[in-house]
Amino acid sequence: NWSTIIFIAGMMIMVEGMARVGFFRWLCLQLAKMVNYKIIPIFITFMLVSFFLAMFIDSITVILFLAAVTVELSQLLKFNPIPMTLAEIFCANLGGSATMCGDPPNIIIGTSLGYGFMDFVLNTGAMAILSLGFTLLFFYLVCKKSLTKNERTIDISTIPHPKEAILDKKGFVLSSIIFLTAIILLVTHSMTGLTVSTIGIVVAIFTFVASPKHILEILKKVDYKTLVFFTGLFVVIGGLEQTGILKIIANFISTISKGNAYTMIAIIIWVSAIASAFIDNIPFAATMIPVIQSLAVTSGIPLPTMAWALSMGTDIGGSATPIGASANVVGTSVVAKAGYP
């Protein structure tokens, strides 16, 4: 899946360009200032931001900059960024399930079966928003103690003003424009026909044009280990596809359910979720589409019901392991680079 590799590389270049001018430091200080530098309000705010941005922007992009902001903020406020980053990743995957353009499996399902943006919003979107309430509560209860154990009264005068974080005003404006351009291109790529790899190349070129003197500096900071990891992971997935293992998993659903609608839906959700925790959810979703189409004909269960089950299973199941979704690999890599493996 070279288009994904190129897209991630392009977005990494854009993010490094934004980091160079102080964009992320400015953003984290601005958000911290809005909630009076309190760790738990920042934690909740970042989870909500992650969810709602991932509804319209690829979750990889959301986590690339949110994880960077979290690391920056953790250094200023002296807390462990790992719980916050994990919560952001989970919310990004959940938010991505809410719309057709949120996660790649949804794009595949929507285009293959002819469902539009609002079809997803009214079905998977409703489920995602309900799930968000439980997610916020769960992470708050689990992470509150670890986030606040080193909390101390912070002298606000020691924290720099957000404007002080901007290192290059011209570069900051240009980086912000490039970032907004990337968002617009990603949100509208189904209408414009641009591929994600093209968008990745475009934002990388724009970043280099905006800061020609710093091209080598930006290239040196790109996380090549993650790109190599993705390449290897896609090779393994290709092997699973070629040997028919994914199809065996898919056919297992039709045989074990014995035509029972409730059993079939439960199996689609759980098998999709468990498989997506270990196998990239993009080829799995693509493999499952013809299976649910044939199941709809033979069993009489409405195709949309199985489509929403497949969407929620693949999107949320990807949160279970570090390799389950692209956002997981990117997010964990960002905090690992900062010294928090």
Coordinates of C-alpha atoms in Angstrom, one line a residue, residues 162-334:
P162 CA 1.6 31.5 23.5
K163 CA 2.9 34.2 21.2
E164 CA 6.4 33.7 22.5
A165 CA 6.3 30.1 21.1
I166 CA 6.3 31.4 17.5
L167 CA 9.9 31.2 16.3
D168 CA 9.3 32.4 12.7
K169 CA 6.2 34.6 12.1
K170 CA 6.3 34.3 8.3
G171 CA 6.9 30.5 8.5
F172 CA 4.2 30.2 11.1
V173 CA 1.6 31.9 8.8
L174 CA 2.7 29.7 5.8
S175 CA 2.7 26.5 7.9
S176 CA -0.8 27.3 9.1
I177 CA -2.0 27.9 5.5
I178 CA -0.4 24.6 4.4
F179 CA -2.1 22.8 7.3
L180 CA -5.5 24.2 6.5
T181 CA -4.9 23.3 2.8
A182 CA -4.1 19.7 3.9
I183 CA -7.4 19.6 5.9
I184 CA -9.4 21.0 2.9
L185 CA -7.8 18.5 0.5
L186 CA -8.4 15.5 2.8
V187 CA -12.0 16.5 3.5
T188 CA -12.8 17.1 -0.2
H189 CA -10.6 14.4 -1.8
S190 CA -13.7 12.2 -2.6
M191 CA -15.1 15.1 -4.6
T192 CA -11.8 16.3 -6.2
G193 CA -10.6 12.8 -7.0
L194 CA -7.2 13.5 -5.5
T195 CA -5.6 10.4 -3.9
V196 CA -4.1 10.5 -0.4
S197 CA -0.6 9.9 -1.8
T198 CA -1.1 13.0 -4.1
I199 CA -2.1 15.1 -1.0
G200 CA 0.9 13.8 0.9
I201 CA 3.2 14.9 -2.0
V202 CA 1.5 18.3 -2.4
V203 CA 1.8 19.2 1.3
A204 CA 5.5 18.0 1.4
I205 CA 6.3 20.2 -1.7
F206 CA 4.5 23.2 -0.1
T207 CA 6.5 22.7 3.1
F208 CA 9.8 22.7 1.2
V209 CA 8.8 25.8 -0.9
A210 CA 7.8 27.6 2.3
S211 CA 11.1 27.0 4.0
P212 CA 13.8 26.2 1.3
K213 CA 16.7 27.0 3.7
H214 CA 15.5 24.3 6.2
I215 CA 14.8 21.4 3.9
L216 CA 17.7 19.3 5.2
E217 CA 16.8 20.1 8.8
I218 CA 13.2 18.9 8.2
L219 CA 14.3 15.7 6.4
K220 CA 16.6 14.8 9.2
K221 CA 13.8 14.9 11.7
V222 CA 11.4 12.6 9.7
D223 CA 10.7 9.4 11.6
Y224 CA 12.0 6.9 9.0
K225 CA 11.7 3.9 11.5
T226 CA 7.9 4.2 11.4
L227 CA 7.9 4.3 7.6
V228 CA 10.1 1.2 7.4
F229 CA 7.7 -0.5 10.0
F230 CA 4.7 0.3 7.8
T231 CA 6.4 -1.1 4.7
G232 CA 7.2 -4.3 6.5
L233 CA 3.6 -4.5 8.0
F234 CA 2.1 -4.1 4.5
V235 CA 4.3 -6.9 3.1
V236 CA 3.0 -9.2 5.9
I237 CA -0.6 -8.2 5.1
G238 CA 0.0 -8.9 1.4
G239 CA 1.2 -12.4 2.4
L240 CA -2.0 -13.0 4.4
E241 CA -4.1 -11.9 1.4
Q242 CA -2.2 -14.0 -1.1
T243 CA -2.4 -17.2 1.0
G244 CA -6.1 -16.7 1.5
I245 CA -6.1 -16.5 5.3
L246 CA -8.3 -13.4 5.4
K247 CA -10.9 -15.1 3.2
I248 CA -10.8 -18.2 5.5
I249 CA -11.6 -15.8 8.5
A250 CA -14.4 -14.2 6.5
N251 CA -16.0 -17.5 5.4
F252 CA -15.9 -18.7 9.0
I253 CA -18.6 -16.1 9.8
S254 CA -21.1 -17.5 7.3
T255 CA -20.6 -21.1 8.4
I256 CA -20.7 -20.6 12.2
S257 CA -23.8 -18.3 12.3
K258 CA -26.0 -20.9 10.6
G259 CA -28.2 -18.1 9.2
N260 CA -29.2 -16.6 12.6
A261 CA -29.3 -12.8 12.1
Y262 CA -28.3 -11.8 15.6
T263 CA -25.4 -14.3 15.7
M264 CA -24.2 -13.2 12.3
I265 CA -24.2 -9.5 13.3
A266 CA -22.4 -10.3 16.6
I267 CA -19.8 -12.4 14.8
I268 CA -19.2 -9.6 12.1
I269 CA -18.6 -7.1 14.9
W270 CA -16.4 -9.2 17.1
V271 CA -14.4 -11.0 14.4
S272 CA -13.8 -7.7 12.6
A273 CA -12.7 -6.1 15.9
I274 CA -10.4 -8.9 17.0
A275 CA -8.9 -9.3 13.4
S276 CA -8.4 -5.6 13.1
A277 CA -6.4 -5.6 16.4
F278 CA -3.7 -7.7 14.6
I279 CA -4.3 -7.2 10.9
D280 CA -4.5 -3.8 9.2
N281 CA -8.3 -3.0 9.0
I282 CA -8.1 -1.7 5.4
P283 CA -7.5 -5.1 3.6
F284 CA -9.8 -6.8 6.1
A285 CA -12.7 -4.5 5.3
A286 CA -12.1 -4.9 1.6
T287 CA -12.1 -8.7 1.9
M288 CA -15.3 -8.7 4.0
I289 CA -17.4 -6.5 1.6
P290 CA -18.2 -9.3 -0.9
V291 CA -18.8 -11.7 2.0
I292 CA -21.5 -9.4 3.6
Q293 CA -23.0 -8.8 0.1
S294 CA -23.5 -12.6 -0.4
L295 CA -24.7 -13.0 3.1
A296 CA -27.4 -10.3 2.5
V297 CA -28.7 -12.3 -0.5
T298 CA -28.6 -15.7 1.2
S299 CA -29.8 -14.8 4.7
G300 CA -32.1 -11.9 4.0
I301 CA -30.5 -9.7 6.6
P302 CA -30.4 -6.1 5.4
L303 CA -27.0 -5.2 3.8
P304 CA -26.7 -1.8 5.6
T305 CA -27.0 -3.5 9.0
M306 CA -24.0 -5.7 8.2
A307 CA -22.1 -2.8 6.7
W308 CA -22.4 -0.7 9.9
A309 CA -21.4 -3.7 12.0
L310 CA -18.3 -4.2 9.8
S311 CA -17.5 -0.4 10.0
M312 CA -17.7 -0.2 13.8
G313 CA -15.9 -3.5 14.3
T314 CA -12.9 -2.7 12.1
D315 CA -12.6 1.0 13.2
I316 CA -12.8 0.4 16.9
G317 CA -11.0 -2.9 17.0
G318 CA -8.0 -1.2 15.6
S319 CA -7.5 0.5 19.0
A320 CA -6.7 -2.7 20.8
T321 CA -3.0 -3.1 19.9
P322 CA -0.1 -0.8 18.9
I323 CA -0.3 -2.1 15.3
G324 CA -4.1 -2.3 14.9
A325 CA -4.4 1.1 13.2
S326 CA -2.0 3.5 11.6
A327 CA -2.8 6.2 14.2
N328 CA -1.6 3.8 16.9
V329 CA 1.8 3.4 15.3
V330 CA 2.2 7.1 14.6
G331 CA 1.1 8.2 18.1
T332 CA 3.2 5.7 20.0
S333 CA 6.2 6.6 17.8
V334 CA 5.9 10.3 18.6

